[in-house]
Coordinates of C-alpha atoms and ligand atoms in Angstrom, one line a residue:
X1 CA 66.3 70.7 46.6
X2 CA 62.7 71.1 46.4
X3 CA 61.4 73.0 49.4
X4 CA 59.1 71.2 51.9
X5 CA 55.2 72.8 51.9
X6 CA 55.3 73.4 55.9
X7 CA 57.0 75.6 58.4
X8 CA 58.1 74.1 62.2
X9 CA 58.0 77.5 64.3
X10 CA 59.1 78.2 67.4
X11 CA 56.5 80.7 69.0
X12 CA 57.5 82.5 72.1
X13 CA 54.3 82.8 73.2
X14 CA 53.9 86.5 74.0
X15 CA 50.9 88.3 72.2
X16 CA 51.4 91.4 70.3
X17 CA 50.2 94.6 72.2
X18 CA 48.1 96.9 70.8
X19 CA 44.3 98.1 69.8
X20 CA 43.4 94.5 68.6
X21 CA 45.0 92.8 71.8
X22 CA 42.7 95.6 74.0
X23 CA 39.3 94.6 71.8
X24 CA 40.0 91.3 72.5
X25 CA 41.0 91.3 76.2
X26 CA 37.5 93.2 77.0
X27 CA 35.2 91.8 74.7
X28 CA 33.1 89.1 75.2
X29 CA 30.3 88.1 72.5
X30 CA 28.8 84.9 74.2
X31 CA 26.5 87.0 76.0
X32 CA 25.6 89.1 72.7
X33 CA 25.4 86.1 70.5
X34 CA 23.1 84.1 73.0
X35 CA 20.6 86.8 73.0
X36 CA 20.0 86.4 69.2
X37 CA 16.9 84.6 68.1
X38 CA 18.1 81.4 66.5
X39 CA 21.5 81.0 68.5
X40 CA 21.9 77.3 69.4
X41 CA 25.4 75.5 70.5
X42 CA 26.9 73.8 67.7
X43 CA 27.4 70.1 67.9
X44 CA 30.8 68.5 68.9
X45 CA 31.3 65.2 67.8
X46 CA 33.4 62.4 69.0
X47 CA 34.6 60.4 66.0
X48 CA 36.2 57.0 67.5
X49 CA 36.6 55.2 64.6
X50 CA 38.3 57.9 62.4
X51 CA 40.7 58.2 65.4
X52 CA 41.6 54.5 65.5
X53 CA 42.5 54.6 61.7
X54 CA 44.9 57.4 62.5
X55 CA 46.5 55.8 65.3
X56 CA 45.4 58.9 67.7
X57 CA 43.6 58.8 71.3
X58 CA 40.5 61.0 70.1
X59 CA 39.0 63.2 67.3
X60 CA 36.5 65.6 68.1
X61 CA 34.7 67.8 65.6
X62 CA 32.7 70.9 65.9
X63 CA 30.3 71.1 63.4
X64 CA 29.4 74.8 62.4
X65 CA 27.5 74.3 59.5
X66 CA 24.8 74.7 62.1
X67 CA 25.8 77.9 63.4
X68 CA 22.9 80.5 62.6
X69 CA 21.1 78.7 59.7
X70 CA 24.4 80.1 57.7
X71 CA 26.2 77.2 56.9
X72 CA 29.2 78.5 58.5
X73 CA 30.7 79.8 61.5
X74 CA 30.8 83.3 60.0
X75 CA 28.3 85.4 61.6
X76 CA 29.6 84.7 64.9
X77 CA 32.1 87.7 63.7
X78 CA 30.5 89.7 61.5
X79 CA 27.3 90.2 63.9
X80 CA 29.5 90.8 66.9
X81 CA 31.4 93.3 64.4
X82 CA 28.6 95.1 63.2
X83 CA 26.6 95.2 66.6
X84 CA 29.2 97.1 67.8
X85 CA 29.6 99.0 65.2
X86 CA 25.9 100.1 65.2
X87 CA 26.2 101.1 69.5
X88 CA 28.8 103.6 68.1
X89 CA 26.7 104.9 65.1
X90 CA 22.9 104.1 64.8
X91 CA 22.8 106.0 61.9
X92 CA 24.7 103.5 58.9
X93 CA 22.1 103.1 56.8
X94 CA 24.4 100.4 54.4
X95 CA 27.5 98.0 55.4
X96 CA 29.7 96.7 52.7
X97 CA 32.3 93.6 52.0
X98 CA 34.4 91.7 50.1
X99 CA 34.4 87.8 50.4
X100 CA 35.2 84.9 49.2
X101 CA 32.0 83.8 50.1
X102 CA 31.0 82.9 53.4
X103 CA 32.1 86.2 55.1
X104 CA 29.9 88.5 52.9
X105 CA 27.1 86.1 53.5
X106 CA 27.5 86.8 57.4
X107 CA 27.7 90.7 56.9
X108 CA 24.7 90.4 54.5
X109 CA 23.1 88.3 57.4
X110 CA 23.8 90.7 60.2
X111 CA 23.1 94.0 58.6
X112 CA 19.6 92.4 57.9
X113 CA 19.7 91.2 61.9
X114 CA 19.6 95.0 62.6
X115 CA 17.3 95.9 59.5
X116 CA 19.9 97.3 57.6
X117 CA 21.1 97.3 53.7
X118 CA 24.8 95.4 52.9
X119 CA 26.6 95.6 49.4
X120 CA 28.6 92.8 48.9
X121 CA 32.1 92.8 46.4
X122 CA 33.1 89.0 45.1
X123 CA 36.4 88.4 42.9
X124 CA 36.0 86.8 39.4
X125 CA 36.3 83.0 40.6
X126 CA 33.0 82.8 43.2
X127 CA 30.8 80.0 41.9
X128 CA 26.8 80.8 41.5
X129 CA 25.9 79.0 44.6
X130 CA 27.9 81.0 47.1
X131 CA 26.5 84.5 45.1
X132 CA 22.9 83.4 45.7
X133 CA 23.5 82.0 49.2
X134 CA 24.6 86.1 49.9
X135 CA 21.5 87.2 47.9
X136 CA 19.5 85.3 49.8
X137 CA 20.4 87.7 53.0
X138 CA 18.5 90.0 51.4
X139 CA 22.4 91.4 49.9
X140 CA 23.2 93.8 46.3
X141 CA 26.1 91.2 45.2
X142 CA 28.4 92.6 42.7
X143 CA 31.2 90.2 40.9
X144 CA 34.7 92.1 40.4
X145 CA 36.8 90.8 37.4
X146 CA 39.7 90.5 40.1
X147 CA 41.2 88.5 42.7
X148 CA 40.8 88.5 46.3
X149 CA 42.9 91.3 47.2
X150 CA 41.7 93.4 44.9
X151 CA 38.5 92.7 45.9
X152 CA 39.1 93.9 48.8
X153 CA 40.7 97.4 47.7
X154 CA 37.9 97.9 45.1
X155 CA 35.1 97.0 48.4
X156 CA 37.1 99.7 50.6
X157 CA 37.3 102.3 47.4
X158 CA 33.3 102.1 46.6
X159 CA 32.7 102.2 50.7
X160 CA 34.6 105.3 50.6
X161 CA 33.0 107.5 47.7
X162 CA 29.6 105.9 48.7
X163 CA 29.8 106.3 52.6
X164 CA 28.7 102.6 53.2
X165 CA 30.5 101.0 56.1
X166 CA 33.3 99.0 55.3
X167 CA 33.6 95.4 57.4
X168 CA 36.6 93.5 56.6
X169 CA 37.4 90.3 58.0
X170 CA 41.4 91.3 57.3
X171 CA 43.3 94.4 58.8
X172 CA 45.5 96.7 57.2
X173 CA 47.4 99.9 57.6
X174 CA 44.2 102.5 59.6
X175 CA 41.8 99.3 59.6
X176 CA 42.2 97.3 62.7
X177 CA 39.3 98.2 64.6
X178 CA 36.8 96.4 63.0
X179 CA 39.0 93.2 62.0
X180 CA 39.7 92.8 66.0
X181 CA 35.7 93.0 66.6
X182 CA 35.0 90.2 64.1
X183 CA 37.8 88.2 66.3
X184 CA 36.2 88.5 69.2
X185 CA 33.0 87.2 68.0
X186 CA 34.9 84.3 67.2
X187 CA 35.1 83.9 71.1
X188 CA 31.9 82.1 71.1
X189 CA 32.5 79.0 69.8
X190 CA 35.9 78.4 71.7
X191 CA 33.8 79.2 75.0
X192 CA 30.9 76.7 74.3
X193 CA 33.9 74.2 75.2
X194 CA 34.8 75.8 78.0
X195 CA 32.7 72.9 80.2
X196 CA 33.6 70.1 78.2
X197 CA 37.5 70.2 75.9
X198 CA 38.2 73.5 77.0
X199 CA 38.0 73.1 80.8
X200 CA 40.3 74.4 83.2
X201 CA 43.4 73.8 84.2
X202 CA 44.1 72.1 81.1
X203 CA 43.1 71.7 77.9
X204 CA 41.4 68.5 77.1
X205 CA 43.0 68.4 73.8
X206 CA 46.7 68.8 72.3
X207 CA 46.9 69.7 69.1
X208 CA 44.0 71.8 66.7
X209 CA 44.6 72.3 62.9
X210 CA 43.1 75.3 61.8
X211 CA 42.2 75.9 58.2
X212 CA 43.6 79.6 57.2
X213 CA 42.2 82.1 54.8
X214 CA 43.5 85.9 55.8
X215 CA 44.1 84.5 59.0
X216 CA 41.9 86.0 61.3
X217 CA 40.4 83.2 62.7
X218 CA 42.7 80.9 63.3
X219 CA 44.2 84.4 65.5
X220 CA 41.2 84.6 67.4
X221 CA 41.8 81.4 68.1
X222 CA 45.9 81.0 69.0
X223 CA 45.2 84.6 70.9
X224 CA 42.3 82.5 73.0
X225 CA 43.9 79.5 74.1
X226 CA 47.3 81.5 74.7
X227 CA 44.9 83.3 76.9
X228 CA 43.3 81.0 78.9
X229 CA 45.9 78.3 79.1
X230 CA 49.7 80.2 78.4
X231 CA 52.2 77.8 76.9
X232 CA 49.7 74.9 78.2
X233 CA 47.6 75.5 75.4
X234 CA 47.2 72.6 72.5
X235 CA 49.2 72.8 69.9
X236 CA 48.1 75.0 66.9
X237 CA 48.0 73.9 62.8
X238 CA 47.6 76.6 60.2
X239 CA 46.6 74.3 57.6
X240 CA 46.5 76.5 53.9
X241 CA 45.6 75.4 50.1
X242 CA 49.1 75.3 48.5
X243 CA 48.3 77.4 46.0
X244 CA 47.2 80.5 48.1
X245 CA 49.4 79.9 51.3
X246 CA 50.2 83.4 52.7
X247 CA 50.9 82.6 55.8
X248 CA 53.3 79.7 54.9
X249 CA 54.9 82.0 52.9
X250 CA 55.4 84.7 55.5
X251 CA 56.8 82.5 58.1
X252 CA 58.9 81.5 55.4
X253 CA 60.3 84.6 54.4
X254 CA 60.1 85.8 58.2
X255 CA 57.8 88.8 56.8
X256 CA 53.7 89.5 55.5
X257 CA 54.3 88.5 52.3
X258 CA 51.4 87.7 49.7
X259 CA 51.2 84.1 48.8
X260 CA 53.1 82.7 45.2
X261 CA 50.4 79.9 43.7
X262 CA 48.1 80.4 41.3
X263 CA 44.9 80.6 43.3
X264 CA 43.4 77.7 41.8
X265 CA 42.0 76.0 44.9
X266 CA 38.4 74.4 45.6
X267 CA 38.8 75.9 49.3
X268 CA 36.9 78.8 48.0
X269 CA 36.8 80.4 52.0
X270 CA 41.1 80.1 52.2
X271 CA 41.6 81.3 48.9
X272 CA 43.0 84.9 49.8
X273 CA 46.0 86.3 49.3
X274 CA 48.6 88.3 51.8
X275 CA 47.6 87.8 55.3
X276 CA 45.6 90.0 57.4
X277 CA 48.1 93.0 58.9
X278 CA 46.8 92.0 62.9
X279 CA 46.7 88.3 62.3
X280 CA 49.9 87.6 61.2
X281 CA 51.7 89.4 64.2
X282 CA 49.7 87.1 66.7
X283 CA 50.0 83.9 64.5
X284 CA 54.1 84.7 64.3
X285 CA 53.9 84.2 67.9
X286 CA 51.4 81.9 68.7
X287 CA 51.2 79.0 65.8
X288 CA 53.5 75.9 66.5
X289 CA 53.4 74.9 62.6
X290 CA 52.0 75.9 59.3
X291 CA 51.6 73.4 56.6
X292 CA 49.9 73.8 53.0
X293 CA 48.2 71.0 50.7
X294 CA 46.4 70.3 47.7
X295 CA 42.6 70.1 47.1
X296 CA 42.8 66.3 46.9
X297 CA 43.4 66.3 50.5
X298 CA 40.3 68.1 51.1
X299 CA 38.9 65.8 49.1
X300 CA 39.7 63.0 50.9
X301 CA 38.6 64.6 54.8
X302 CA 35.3 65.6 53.1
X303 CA 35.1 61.8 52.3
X304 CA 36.2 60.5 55.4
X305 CA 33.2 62.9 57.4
X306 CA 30.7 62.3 54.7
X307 CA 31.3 58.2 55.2
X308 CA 31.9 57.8 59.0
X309 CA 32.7 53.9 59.8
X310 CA 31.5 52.3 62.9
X311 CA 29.7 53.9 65.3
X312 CA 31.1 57.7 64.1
X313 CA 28.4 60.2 63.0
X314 CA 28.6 62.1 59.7
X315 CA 29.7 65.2 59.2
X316 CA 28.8 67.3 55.9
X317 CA 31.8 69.4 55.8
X318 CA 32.8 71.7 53.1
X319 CA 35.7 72.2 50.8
X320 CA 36.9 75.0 53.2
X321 CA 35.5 73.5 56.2
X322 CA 37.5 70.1 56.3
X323 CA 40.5 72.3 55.6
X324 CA 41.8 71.4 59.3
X325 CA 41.1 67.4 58.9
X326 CA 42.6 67.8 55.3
X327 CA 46.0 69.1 57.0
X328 CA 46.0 66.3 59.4
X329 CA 45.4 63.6 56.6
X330 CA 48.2 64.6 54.6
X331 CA 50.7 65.1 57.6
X332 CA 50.1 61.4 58.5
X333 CA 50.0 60.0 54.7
X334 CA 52.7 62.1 53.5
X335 CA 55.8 61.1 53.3
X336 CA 56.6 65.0 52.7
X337 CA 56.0 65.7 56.1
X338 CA 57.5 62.8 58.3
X339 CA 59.5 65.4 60.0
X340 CA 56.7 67.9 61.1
X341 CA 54.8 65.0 62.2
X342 CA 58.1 64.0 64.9
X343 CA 58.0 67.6 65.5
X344 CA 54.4 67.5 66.6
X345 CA 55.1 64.3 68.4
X346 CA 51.4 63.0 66.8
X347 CA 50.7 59.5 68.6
X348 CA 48.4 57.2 70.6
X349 CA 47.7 59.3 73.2
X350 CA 47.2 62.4 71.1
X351 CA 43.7 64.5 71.3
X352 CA 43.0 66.2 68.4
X353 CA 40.2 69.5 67.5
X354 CA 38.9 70.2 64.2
X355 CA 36.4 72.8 63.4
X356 CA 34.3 72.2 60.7
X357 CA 34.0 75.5 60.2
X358 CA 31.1 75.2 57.2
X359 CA 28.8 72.7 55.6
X360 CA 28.1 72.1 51.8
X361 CA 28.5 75.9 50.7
X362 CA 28.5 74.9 47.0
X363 CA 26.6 72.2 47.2
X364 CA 27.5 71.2 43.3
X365 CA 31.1 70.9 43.8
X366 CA 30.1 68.9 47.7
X367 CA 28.2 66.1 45.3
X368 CA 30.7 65.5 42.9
X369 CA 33.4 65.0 45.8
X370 CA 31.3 62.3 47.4
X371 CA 30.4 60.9 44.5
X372 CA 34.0 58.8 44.8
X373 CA 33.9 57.0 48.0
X374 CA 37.7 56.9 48.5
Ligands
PLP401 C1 34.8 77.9 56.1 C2 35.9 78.8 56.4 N1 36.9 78.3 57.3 C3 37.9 79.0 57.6 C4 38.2 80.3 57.1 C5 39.4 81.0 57.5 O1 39.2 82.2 58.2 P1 40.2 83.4 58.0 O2 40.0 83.9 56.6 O3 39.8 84.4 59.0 O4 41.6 82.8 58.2 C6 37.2 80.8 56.2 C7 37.4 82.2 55.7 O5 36.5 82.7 54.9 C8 36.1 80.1 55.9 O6 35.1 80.5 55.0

C-alpha cells in the first residue's frame, strides 16, 4: 500500500529542557525589534470569502512580506541573533551563512544594521533573483555546487578557517546557542497578536499550519503557544514540500532523519534537508500533524491570495510563504487526507492562522504562477 504523505501525532505536550528552552524562556525581542528604525507591525488580514469557500468560521493572514523592507519575516531572527551576539563580542568584524535564500538575506541585512561585513554560502539550485536580493544587503554571495546541507557544512568549514561568525538558522551537535537566539526573535510576530488572536485566556484561533524548512520556526512557534496557552493552544500543521519533507520523515521513522525526495521543489525557503537538531525535539512534542504536498498546491494558495473574491484583500505571497495555505488546500481537496482532516476535526466553526511568511522573493517564477488564474 502506498503510504499516506502526513503523520497524525500525539504530542504530550511537555517541552524539551535544555540551553534552547533557557534562551527562549528569558528572551524577549519585541522590545529590541521595536527600537529598530523601520520596525512596523505587519498586517493581519481577515479573509471572509476564502473562509466561506472552505466551509471554515474565519481565515486570518499575517502578511510578512512587510516585515523590515525584506520581503520576509526573516530578520526578525537573524537581527535578534546577531544583536546578541555582538553584546557578547563587539569585536566580529564578519558574520557568515548558508541559505536557501531568505535567511542569508536577513543575516546580510543585520550585520549591515550594526555596520558589519556578512559572507553568504547558497547551494547549486538558488535562482538569480534571491542571490541579488542578498547582494543587495551589501552581502559577498558565493554559490556552492551542492545541496542544502552541504551548504551548510561548507558555510561552517570557511567560518572556521576564516574566523567569520557562523549564524545558522538550524542546530546541530555544539551549535545550539545561536539557533535558539534566532527562535526567540521569532517571538515578535506571535506577540503583535497578543491584543487581538492571541489574547488571553484563549486563543482566538484553533488550528495554524506552518510551512517547515529546518524547522526552526515553526519551533519557535509550537514552543510559544505551548507557552502561553499549555494544551489550550491551537492546533499546529507542519506543512513540508513532498520532496524535501524531513520532518515528515522523522516523525515517520520516530527519529531526525534527512528527508528521501529529490529536492526539486519551487518552495525555495523549505527546501532543506534533515531537520534542525533543537527543532525537531520540541516539534516531536508539540506538532499535532505533519503533512507534505506538491508545488501545485502552492500554486494554487498563491492563486487564491493573489485573486481574493468579495470583499477579501490580496495577499502577494510567495512560493514558500503560502506554504501553510497550500497544506490547508490540499487537506480539504484531497481525498489522500480525508482521515487527517477527521483527525483535525476541520469545520464551520473552525479559526484558522496562516503566516505568510514572505512576498514575491523570485518575482519571475511569482508571475508565471499568476499568470493561470485557477
Ligand atoms: C518564507 C519562509 N517560510 C518559512 C520558512 C521555514 O522556516 P524554518 O526553516 O525555520 O523551518 C522559511 C525558511 O527559510 C522561509 O524562507
Amino acid at each position: 500500500m502506498k503510504e499516506v504523505p502526513y503523520y497524525i501525532n500525539k504530542p504530550d505536550n511537555i517541552l524539551p529542557e535544555g540551553l534552547t528552552d533557557s534562551i527562549l524562556r528569558s528572551n524577549d525581542p519585541l522590545e529590541y525589534h521595536q527600537s529598530l528604525k523601520n520596525y512596523t507591525v505587519t498586517p493581519l488580514l481577515e479573509l471572509n470569502e476564502l473562509a466561506k469557500s472552505f466551509g471554515v468560521k474565519n481565515i486570518f493572514v499575517k502578511d510578512e512580506s512587510y516585515r523590515f523592507g525584506l520581503n520576509a519575516f526573516k530578520g526578525l531572527g537573524a537581527s535578534f541573533a546577531i544583536s546578541r551576539i555582538l553584546e557578547k563580542d563587539p569585536d566580529i568584524e564578519t558574520f557568515c551563512s548558508a541559505t536557501d535564500g531568505n535567511h542569508g538575506r536577513a543575516v546580510a541585512w543585520s550585520a549591515k544594521l550594526f555596520g558589519k561585513k556578512s559572507k553568504i554560502f547558497v547551494p547549486k539550485d538558488t535562482t538569480k533573483a534571491r542571490i541579488e536580493a542578498i547582494e543587495k544587503e551589501g552581502a559577498v554571495v558565493e554559490k556552492v555546487d551542492a545541496n542544502y546541507d552541504e551548504t551548510c557544512e561548507f558555510a561552517k568549514k570557511k567560518s572556521r578557517e576564516n574566523g567569520w561568525q557562523l549564524v545558522q538558522d538550524t542546530a546541530s551537535q555544539n551549535y545550539e546557542e545561536i539557533p535558539a537566539y534566532i527562535k526567540a526573535g521569532y517571538f515578535t510576530h506571535f506577540k503583535e497578536l497578543e491584543d487581538s488572536l492571541h489574547n488571553l485566556p484563549k486563543p482566538k484561533v484553533d488550528l495554524v499550519f506552518l510551512q517547515t524548512g529546518v524547522g526552526s520556526w515553526p519551533a519557535a512557534a509550537a514552543w510559544y503557544y505551548l507557552n502561553r496557552y499549555g494544551i489550550i493552544r491551537p492546533k499546529i500543521v507542519l506543512v513540508e514540500p513532498i520532496e524535501a519533507a524531513g520532518i515528515l520523515a522523522s516523525f515517520k521513522k520516530g527519529e531526525r532523519t534527512k528527508p528521501q525526495g529529490n529536492f526539486k521543489t519551487m518552495m525555495a525557503g523549505l527546501n532543506c534537508g534533515i531537520p534542525s537538531l533543537t527543532a525537531w525535539e520540541i516539534l516531536k512534542h508539540s506538532a499535532d500533524a505533519s503533512i507534505a504536498i506538491e508545488d501545485t498546491f502552492t500554486a494554487k494558495a498563491i492563486r487564491k491570495l493573489y485573486y481574493p473574491t468579495g470583499d477579501d484583500k490580496r495577499v502577494i505571497s510567495g512560493e514558500s510563504g503560502a506554504g501553510g495555505l497550500a497544506g490547508f488546500i490540499a487537506l480539504m481537496t484531497n481525498p489522500q487526507f480525508r482521515n487527517l482532516k477527521e483527525a483535525l476535526n476541520i469545520n464551520s466553526d473552525s479559526r484558522l492562522l496562516f503566516y505568510s511568511t514572505e512576498g514575491d522573493t523570485d518575482p519571475e517564477n511569482f508571475k508565471n504562477i499568476i499568470r493561470l488564474n485557477s
